Each structure stands twice: as C-alpha cells, then as structure tokens.
Short mmCIF file of C-alpha atoms in Angstrom, two decimals:
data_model
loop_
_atom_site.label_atom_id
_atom_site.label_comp_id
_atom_site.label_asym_id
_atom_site.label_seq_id
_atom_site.Cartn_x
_atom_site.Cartn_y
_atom_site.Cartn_z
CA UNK Z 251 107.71 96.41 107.35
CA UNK Z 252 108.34 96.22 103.90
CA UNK Z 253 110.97 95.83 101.48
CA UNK Z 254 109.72 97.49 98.67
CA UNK Z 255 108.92 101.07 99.70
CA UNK Z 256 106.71 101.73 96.71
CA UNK Z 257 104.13 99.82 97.51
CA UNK Z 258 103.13 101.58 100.31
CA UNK Z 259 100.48 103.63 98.79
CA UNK Z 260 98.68 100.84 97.31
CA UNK Z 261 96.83 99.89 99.84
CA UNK Z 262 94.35 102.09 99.94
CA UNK Z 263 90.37 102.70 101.65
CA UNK Z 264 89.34 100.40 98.28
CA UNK Z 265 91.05 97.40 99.24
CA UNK Z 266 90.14 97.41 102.94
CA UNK Z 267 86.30 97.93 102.12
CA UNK Z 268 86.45 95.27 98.93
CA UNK Z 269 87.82 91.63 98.65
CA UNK Z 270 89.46 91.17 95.56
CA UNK Z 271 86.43 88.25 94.65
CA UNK Z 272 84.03 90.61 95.20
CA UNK Z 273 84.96 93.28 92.51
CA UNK Z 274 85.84 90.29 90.10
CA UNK Z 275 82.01 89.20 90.23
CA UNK Z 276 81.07 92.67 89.64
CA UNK Z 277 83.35 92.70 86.78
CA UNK Z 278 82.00 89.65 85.41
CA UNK Z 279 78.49 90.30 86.07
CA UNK Z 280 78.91 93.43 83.96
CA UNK Z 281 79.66 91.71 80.69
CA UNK Z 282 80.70 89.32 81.06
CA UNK Z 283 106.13 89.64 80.81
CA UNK Z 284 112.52 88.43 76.05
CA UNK Z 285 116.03 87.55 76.91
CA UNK Z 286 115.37 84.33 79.00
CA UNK Z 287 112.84 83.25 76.55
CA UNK Z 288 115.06 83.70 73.57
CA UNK Z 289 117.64 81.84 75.58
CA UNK Z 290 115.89 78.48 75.41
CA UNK Z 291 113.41 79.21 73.03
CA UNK Z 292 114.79 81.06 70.26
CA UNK Z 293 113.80 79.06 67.50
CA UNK Z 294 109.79 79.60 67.25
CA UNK Z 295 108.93 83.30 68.67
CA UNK Z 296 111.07 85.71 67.23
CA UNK Z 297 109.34 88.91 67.09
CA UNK Z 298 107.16 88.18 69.94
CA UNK Z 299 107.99 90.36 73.09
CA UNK Z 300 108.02 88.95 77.05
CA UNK Z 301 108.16 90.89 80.29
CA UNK Z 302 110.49 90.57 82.92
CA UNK Z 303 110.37 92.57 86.32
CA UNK Z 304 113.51 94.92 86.19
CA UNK Z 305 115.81 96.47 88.30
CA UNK Z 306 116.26 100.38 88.14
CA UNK Z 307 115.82 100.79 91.77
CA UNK Z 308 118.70 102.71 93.80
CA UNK Z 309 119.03 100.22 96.42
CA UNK Z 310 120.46 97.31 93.90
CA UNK Z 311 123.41 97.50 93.89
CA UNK Z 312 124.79 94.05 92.62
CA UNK Z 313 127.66 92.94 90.11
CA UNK Z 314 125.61 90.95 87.33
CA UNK Z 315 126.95 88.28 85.21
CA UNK Z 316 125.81 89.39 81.29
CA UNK Z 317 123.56 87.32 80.20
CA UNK Z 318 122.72 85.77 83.67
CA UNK Z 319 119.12 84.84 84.49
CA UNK Z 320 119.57 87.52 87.23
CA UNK Z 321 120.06 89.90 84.69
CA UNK Z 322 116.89 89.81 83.13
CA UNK Z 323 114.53 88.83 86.16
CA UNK Z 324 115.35 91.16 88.63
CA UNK Z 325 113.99 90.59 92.10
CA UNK Z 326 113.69 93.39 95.12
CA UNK Z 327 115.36 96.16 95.74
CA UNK Z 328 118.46 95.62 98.57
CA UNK Z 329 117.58 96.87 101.91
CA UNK Z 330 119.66 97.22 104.87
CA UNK Z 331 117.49 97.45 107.53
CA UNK Z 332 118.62 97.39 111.56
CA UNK Z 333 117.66 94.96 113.95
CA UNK Z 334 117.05 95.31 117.53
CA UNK Z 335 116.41 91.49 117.77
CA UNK Z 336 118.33 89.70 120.16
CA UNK Z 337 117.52 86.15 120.48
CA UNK Z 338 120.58 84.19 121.08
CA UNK Z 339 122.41 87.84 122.30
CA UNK Z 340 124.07 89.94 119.92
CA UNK Z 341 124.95 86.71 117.33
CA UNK Z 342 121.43 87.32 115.95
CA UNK Z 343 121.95 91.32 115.97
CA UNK Z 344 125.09 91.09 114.02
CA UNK Z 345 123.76 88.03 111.72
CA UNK Z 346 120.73 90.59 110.68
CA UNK Z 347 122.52 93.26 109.66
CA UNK Z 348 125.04 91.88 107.84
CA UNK Z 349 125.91 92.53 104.08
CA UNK Z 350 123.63 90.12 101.72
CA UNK Z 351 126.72 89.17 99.87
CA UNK Z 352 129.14 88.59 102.86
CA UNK Z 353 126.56 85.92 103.69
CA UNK Z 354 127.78 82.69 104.41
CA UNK Z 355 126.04 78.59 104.24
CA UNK Z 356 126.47 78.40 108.17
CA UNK Z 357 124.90 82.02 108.20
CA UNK Z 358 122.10 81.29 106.07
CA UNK Z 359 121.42 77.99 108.35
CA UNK Z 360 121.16 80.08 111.04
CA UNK Z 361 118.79 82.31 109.62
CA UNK Z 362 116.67 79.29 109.24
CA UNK Z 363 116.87 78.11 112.32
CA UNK Z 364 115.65 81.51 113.86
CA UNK Z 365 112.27 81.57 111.28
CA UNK Z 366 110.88 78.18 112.37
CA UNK Z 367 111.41 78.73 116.08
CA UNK Z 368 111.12 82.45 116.84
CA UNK Z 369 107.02 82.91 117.49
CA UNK Z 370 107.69 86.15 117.41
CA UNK Z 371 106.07 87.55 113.51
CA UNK Z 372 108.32 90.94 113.83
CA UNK Z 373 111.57 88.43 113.95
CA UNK Z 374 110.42 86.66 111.29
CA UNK Z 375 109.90 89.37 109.27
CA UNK Z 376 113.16 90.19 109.74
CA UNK Z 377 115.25 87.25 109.00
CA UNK Z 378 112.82 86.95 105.95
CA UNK Z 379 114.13 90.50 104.91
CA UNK Z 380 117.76 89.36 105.06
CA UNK Z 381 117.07 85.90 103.43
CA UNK Z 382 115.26 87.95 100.79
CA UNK Z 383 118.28 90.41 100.39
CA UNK Z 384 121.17 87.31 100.10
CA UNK Z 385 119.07 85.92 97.22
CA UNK Z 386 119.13 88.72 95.14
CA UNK Z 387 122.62 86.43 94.49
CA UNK Z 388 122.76 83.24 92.53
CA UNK Z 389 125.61 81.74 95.09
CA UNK Z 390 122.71 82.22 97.74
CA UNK Z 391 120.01 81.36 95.95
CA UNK Z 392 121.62 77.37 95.12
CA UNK Z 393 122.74 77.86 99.27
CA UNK Z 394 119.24 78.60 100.23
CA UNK Z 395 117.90 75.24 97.76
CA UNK Z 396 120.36 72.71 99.05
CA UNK Z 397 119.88 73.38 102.52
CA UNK Z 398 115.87 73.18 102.13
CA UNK Z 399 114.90 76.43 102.48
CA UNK Z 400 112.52 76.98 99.17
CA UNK Z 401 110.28 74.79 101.67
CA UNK Z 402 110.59 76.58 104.75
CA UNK Z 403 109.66 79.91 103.35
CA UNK Z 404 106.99 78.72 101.42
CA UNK Z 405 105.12 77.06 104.45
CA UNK Z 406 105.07 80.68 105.65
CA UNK Z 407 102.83 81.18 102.75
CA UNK Z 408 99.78 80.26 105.23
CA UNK Z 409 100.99 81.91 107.85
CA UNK Z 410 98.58 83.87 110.25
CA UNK Z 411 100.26 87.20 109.98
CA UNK Z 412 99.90 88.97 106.87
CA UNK Z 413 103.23 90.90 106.85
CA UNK Z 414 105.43 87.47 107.32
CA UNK Z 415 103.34 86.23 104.46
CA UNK Z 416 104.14 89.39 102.04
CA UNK Z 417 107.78 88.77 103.06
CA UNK Z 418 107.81 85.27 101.98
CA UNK Z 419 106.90 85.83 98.81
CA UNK Z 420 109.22 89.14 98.50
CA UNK Z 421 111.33 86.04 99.42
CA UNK Z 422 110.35 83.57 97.02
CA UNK Z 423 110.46 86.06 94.05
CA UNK Z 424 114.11 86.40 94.27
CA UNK Z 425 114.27 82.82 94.89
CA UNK Z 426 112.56 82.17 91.66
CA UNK Z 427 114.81 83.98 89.73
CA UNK Z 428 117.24 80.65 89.86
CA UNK Z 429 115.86 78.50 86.89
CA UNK Z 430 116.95 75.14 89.16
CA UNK Z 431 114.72 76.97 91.95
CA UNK Z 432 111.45 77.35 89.64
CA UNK Z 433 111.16 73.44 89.23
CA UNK Z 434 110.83 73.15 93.12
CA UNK Z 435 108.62 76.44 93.25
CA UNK Z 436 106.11 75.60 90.36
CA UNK Z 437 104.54 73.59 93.58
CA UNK Z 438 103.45 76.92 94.97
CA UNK Z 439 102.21 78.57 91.78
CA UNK Z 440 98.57 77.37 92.57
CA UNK Z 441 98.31 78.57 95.92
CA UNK Z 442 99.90 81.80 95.03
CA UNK Z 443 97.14 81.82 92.23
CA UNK Z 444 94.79 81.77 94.91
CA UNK Z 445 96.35 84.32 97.24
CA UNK Z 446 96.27 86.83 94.46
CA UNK Z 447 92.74 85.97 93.95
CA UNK Z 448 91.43 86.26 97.25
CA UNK Z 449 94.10 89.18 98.68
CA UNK Z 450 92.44 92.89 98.81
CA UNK Z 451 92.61 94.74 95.79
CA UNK Z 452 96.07 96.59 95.35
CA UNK Z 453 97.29 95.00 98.52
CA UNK Z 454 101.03 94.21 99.44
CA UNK Z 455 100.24 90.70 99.40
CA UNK Z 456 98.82 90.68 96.08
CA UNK Z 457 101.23 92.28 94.09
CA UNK Z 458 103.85 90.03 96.08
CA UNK Z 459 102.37 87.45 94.50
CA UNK Z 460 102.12 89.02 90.90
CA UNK Z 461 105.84 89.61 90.81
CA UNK Z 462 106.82 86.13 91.77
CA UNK Z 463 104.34 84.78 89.20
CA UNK Z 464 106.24 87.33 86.39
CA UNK Z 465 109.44 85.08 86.77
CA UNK Z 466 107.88 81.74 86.71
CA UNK Z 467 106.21 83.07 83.89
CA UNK Z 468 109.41 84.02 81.67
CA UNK Z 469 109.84 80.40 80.43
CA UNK Z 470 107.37 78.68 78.95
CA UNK Z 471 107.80 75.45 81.63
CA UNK Z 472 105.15 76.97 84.04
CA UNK Z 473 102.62 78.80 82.26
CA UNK Z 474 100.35 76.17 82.04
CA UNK Z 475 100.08 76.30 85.25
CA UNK Z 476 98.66 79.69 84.64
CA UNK Z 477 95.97 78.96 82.00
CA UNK Z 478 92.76 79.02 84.55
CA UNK Z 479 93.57 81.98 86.10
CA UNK Z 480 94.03 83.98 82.91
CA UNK Z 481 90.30 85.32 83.29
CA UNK Z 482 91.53 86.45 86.58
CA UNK Z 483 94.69 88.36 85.40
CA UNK Z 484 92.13 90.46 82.60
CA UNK Z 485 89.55 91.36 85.40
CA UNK Z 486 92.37 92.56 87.65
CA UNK Z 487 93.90 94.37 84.80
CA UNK Z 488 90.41 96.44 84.54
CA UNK Z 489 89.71 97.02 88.44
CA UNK Z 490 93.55 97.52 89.75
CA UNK Z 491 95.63 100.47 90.08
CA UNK Z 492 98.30 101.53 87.80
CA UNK Z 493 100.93 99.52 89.79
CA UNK Z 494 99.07 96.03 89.61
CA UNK Z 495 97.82 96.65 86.02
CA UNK Z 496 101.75 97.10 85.01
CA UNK Z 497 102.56 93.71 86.81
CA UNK Z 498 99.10 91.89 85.39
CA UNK Z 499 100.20 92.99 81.88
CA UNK Z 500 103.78 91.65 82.30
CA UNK Z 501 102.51 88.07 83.20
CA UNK Z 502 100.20 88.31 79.78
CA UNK Z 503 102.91 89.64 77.66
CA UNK Z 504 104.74 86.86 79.00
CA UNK Z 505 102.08 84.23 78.28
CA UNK Z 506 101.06 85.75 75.39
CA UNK Z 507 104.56 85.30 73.54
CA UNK Z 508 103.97 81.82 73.80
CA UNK Z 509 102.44 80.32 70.73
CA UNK Z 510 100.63 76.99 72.66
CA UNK Z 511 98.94 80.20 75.24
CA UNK Z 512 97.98 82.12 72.58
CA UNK Z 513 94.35 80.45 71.86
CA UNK Z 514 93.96 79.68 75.83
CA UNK Z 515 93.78 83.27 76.03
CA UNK Z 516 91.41 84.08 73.18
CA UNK Z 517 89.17 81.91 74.96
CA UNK Z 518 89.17 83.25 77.97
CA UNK Z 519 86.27 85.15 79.45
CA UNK Z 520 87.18 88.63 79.48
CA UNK Z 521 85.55 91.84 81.04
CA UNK Z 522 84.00 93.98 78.03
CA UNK Z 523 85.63 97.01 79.46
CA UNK Z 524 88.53 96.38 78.59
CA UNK Z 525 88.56 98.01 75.76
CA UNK Z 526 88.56 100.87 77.65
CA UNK Z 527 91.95 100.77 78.38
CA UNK Z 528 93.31 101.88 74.64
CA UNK Z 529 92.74 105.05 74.95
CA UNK Z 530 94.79 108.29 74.84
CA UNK Z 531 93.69 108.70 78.63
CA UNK Z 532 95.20 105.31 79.53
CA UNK Z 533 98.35 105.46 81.77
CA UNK Z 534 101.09 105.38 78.69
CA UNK Z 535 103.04 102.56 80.92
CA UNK Z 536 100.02 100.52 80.63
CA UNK Z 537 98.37 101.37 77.12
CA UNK Z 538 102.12 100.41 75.77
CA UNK Z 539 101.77 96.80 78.11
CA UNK Z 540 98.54 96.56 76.48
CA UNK Z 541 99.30 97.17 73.35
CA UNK Z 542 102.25 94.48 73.11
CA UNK Z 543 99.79 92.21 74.68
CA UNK Z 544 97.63 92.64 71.95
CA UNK Z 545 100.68 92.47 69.47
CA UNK Z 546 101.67 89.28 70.89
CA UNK Z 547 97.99 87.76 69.77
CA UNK Z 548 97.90 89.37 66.44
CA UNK Z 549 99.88 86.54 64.58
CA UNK Z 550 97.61 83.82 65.72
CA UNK Z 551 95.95 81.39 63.18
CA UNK Z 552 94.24 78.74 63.71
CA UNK Z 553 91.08 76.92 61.95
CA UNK Z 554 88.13 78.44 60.50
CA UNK Z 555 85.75 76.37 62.95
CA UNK Z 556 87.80 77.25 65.70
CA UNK Z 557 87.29 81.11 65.16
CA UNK Z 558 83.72 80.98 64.16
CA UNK Z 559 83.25 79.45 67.63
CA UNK Z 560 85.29 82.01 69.22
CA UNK Z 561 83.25 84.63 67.40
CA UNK Z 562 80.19 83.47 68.57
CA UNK Z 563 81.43 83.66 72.50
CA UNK Z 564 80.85 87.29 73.34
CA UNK Z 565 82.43 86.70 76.67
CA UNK Z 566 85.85 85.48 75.05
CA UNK Z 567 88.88 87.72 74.96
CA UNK Z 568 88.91 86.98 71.28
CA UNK Z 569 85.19 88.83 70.84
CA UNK Z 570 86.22 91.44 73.03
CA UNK Z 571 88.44 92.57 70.71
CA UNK Z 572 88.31 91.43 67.80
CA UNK Z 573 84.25 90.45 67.51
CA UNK Z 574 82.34 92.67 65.10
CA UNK Z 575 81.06 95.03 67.71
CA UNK Z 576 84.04 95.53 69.55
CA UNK Z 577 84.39 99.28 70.32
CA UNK Z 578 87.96 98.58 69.69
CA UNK Z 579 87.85 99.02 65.72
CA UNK Z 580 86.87 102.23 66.42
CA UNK Z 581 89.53 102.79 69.40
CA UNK Z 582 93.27 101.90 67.80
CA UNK Z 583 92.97 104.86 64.60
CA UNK Z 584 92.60 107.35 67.19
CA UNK Z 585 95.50 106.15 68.81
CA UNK Z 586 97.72 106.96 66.04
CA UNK Z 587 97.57 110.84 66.84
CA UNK Z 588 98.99 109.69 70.43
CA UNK Z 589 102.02 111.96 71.73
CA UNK Z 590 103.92 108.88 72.71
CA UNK Z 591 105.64 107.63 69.50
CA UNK Z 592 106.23 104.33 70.60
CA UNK Z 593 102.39 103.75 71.44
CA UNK Z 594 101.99 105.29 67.75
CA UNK Z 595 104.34 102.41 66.45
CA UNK Z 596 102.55 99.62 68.30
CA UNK Z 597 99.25 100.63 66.88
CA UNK Z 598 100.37 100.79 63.56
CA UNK Z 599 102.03 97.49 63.49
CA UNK Z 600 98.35 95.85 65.10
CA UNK Z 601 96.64 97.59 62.37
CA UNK Z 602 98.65 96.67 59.69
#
C-alpha cells in the first residue's frame, strides 16, 4: 500500500533482478532542487536556480500560507484511505479515517501508541499513512516534533518489512518540510544515503528516500551532509528511469546552486555517459533538469592550479564535461535546433 500511486510502475523486472550497487559498479567500471533558498540566502546566489518537490497532484487539497515553507516543498499527495483495523474496537477505525486536518495532539498520541505496539506491518502501514497525511500541515508537523515522534518513525527506517519502511519515509518527507524538523532529521540523512544506495533500482523505497533528501537539500544547512554521495546521485542519474532521474536532478540543482558545493561536485567521479543525456532524444523534463544543473556550475571560478588538476582527472565531473574530449562540445550546438524553447534558452545561456 502506497501513498503515492505513481510510483507503482517503477518497480519493474530491472530492479528485482539488479541491486542498485551492482549497476553502480558497472557504471563505474565503464569509465569511470529557489524560494526557500532565496529566503535565507538571498544575498550570494541570485541567478542560480534550486529544486523543490511540488504539489500539482489532485489529492492536495490544503490552504497554504504564501510564502510558507510548505508552499515551496511540497510533500505527498493526501490520501484517504479506509481501515478495517480494529485494535482497541472501533476507536482505532474511526481514528484512521479521519480528516488529516481535523487531527488532534491526543489523536496524534494515539496514533503513536498504535505504531510501536501493533506487530502487525499492515497496521502500521496504516497509521503511518494517516501520520503522513496530518503532516502535510505545519500545526501537525510541530505536534508530531514535541511529542517525539520524528524518532519513532525514523526507527522504522530499519524495519523488517519493506512497505512500513517506504511509509516512513513518505512520512518523514512531509515531516521535513518543517525547517525546526530538518535539524532533528539531518540525523537520518546518512542512513537514508545508504538506503538509496543499496535499495533496487527504481524501487518505492528508493525514490522515498530521494524525495525526502530534495527538502533537506533546499537550504544549504544539510548539504554537506550530501557531498560523498554526489558520485552516487550522477550514476543513478545515468542508470534510473525517468521518474528517479527527475528527483536525482532536483537534489543536484539544489546542491549545485550552492556556491561552497559547486567544486565538490566538479570533483566528483562521474560516469562518462553522461553526456549522453543532452541530447534531443533525452526526456525534455530531464534534459531541462540537466541543463540547469549544468547552468548552476557554469559561473564557477576558482584557481588556475585547481582546474589544471581537475583537467587532468578524467573521472571528475568537471572532465566529463568540460575536459577537451568531452563529446559534450560537440552535443549543446545541436541542441539549439531543439523544439522545446526553453531547452533552446538554457543552452544558449551555457554557451554564451
């Protein structure tokens, strides 16, 4: 049971024949996400464009505040989904399919109570599905932190059933979309980091993880955090699907903006096929991603030493692209004559 309904298809024959480590090595063996941001960092990166995960799904259906962090991180689409549980009688029934926002502190408590003593992984998957639901609002999300629940869910990070773990983090995404919550979550950012890394290919549980990492990635407070899986995020953005190359690229945009990332990421070791990804066959949603990604590194400057021994790296993201035999001199003109305008634009502003 999941709450996001598009990411049913992801999970295809690939993912259940290949571990996610397992395509990386064969990747390296071959050659080898504005408004948040602008918020509290508006002085230095003007110009420079950031990710967030947005709404634009049916389901939400949610009274913002303008301006609100809520606003510009969305989390997971609403879902009202029946229970048949009945622990405790038909308290629990009624407590699960109440509205998110008619939640109250005593309900939430209750909630709690139910997902660290029910053994049962289908009820916890369902109280996660309502705790994820109430904190697609702010009032719940500072509810769900004072009463310790940013803890509770993510112990059920290591939990033996894969579904309660793909709800915790559908959990822990909204959660993180509460800048007070992201200072207690940075503590998970590793070991999601390592569940993306080690999850099939394309999996639920790997793009759970992605998402969550694309709001603790708006500011630059966490990103550090990020810095030694960047490698990581460019092999996954040559071996995914569409849908997990469109969340990779919105945690590098998001990096990327960031002036103190910028040569971390140059450095990196980066697949030499990925190149291949500016061209006109390139899903536009993703070429566009990519493009801004690259837009975001263009400005960079840094010492003459410093990019003589990035030259001389061919592994490094900055020889990939910009080293003297990088096929992608030869790829951005022929994007100019792209039907997409926008793409057009980008490329023109990289070139220039």
């Amino acid at each position: 049971m999941f709450i996001n309904t598009n990411m049913g298809d992801d999970y295809g024959a690939t993912s259940k024949l290949f571990n996610t480590k397992v395509l990386l090595g064969l990747v390296a063996g071959a050659g080898f996400s504005y408004g948040l941001y602008k918020l509290i960092f508006s002085g230095g990166n003007r110009g420079k464009k950031r990710e967030f995960r947005t709404g634009g799904d049916a389901a939400w259906n949610i009274s913002m505040q303008p301006g609100s962090l809520l606003e510009r991180v969305s989390g997971l689409p609403l879902v009202h989904e029946k229970s048949d549980l009945t622990v405790n009688g038909s308290t629990t029934d009624e407590l699960l399919s109440k509205s998110p926002n008619s939640l109250e502190p005593h309900h939430l408590e209750m909630l709690f109570s139910l997902l660290q003593t029910n053994p049962d992984p289908s009820a916890r998957i369902q109280v996660l599905v309502t705790l994820g639901n109430s904190a697609a609002f702010s009032v719940n999300q500072d509810y769900i932190r004072k009463m310790g629940g940013l803890q509770i869910i993510g112990n059920l990070l290591s939990d033996p059933a894969f579904d309660v773990r793909v709800q915790a983090l559908n959990v822990l995404n909204n959660l993180s979309m509460n800048a007070t919550n992201q200072e207690q979550l940075k503590v998970y950012v590793r070991q999601v980091l390592g569940i993306i890394e080690t999850s099939h290919l394309n999996s639920d549980l790997q793009l759970a993880g992605l998402r969550m990492l694309t709001n603790m990635s708006v500011t630059n407070n966490y990103q550090y955090m990020m810095k030694s899986s960047i490698t990581l995020f460019l092999s996954l953005l040559v071996v995914g699907n569409v849908i997990l190359q469109i969340q990779v690229l919105k945690i590098l945009v998001n990096l990327s903006a960031n002036p103190d990332m910028v040569e971390d990421i140059l450095r990196s070791q980066a697949p030499v096929s990925l190149v291949l990804l500016f061209d006109s066959c390139t899903n536009t949603e993703v070429l566009l991603r990519v493009l801004t990604f690259v837009g975001n590194l263009k400005d960079w400057t840094t010492s003459t030493n410093v990019t003589e021994i990035l030259k001389h790296n061919k592994d490094s993201l900055y020889s990939v692209l910009y080293g003297d035999s990088s096929e992608l001199h030869q790829k951005l003109p022929l994007l100019l004559s792209h039907p997409d305008g926008e793409v057009k634009s980008q490329v023109a502003k990289i070139m220039t």
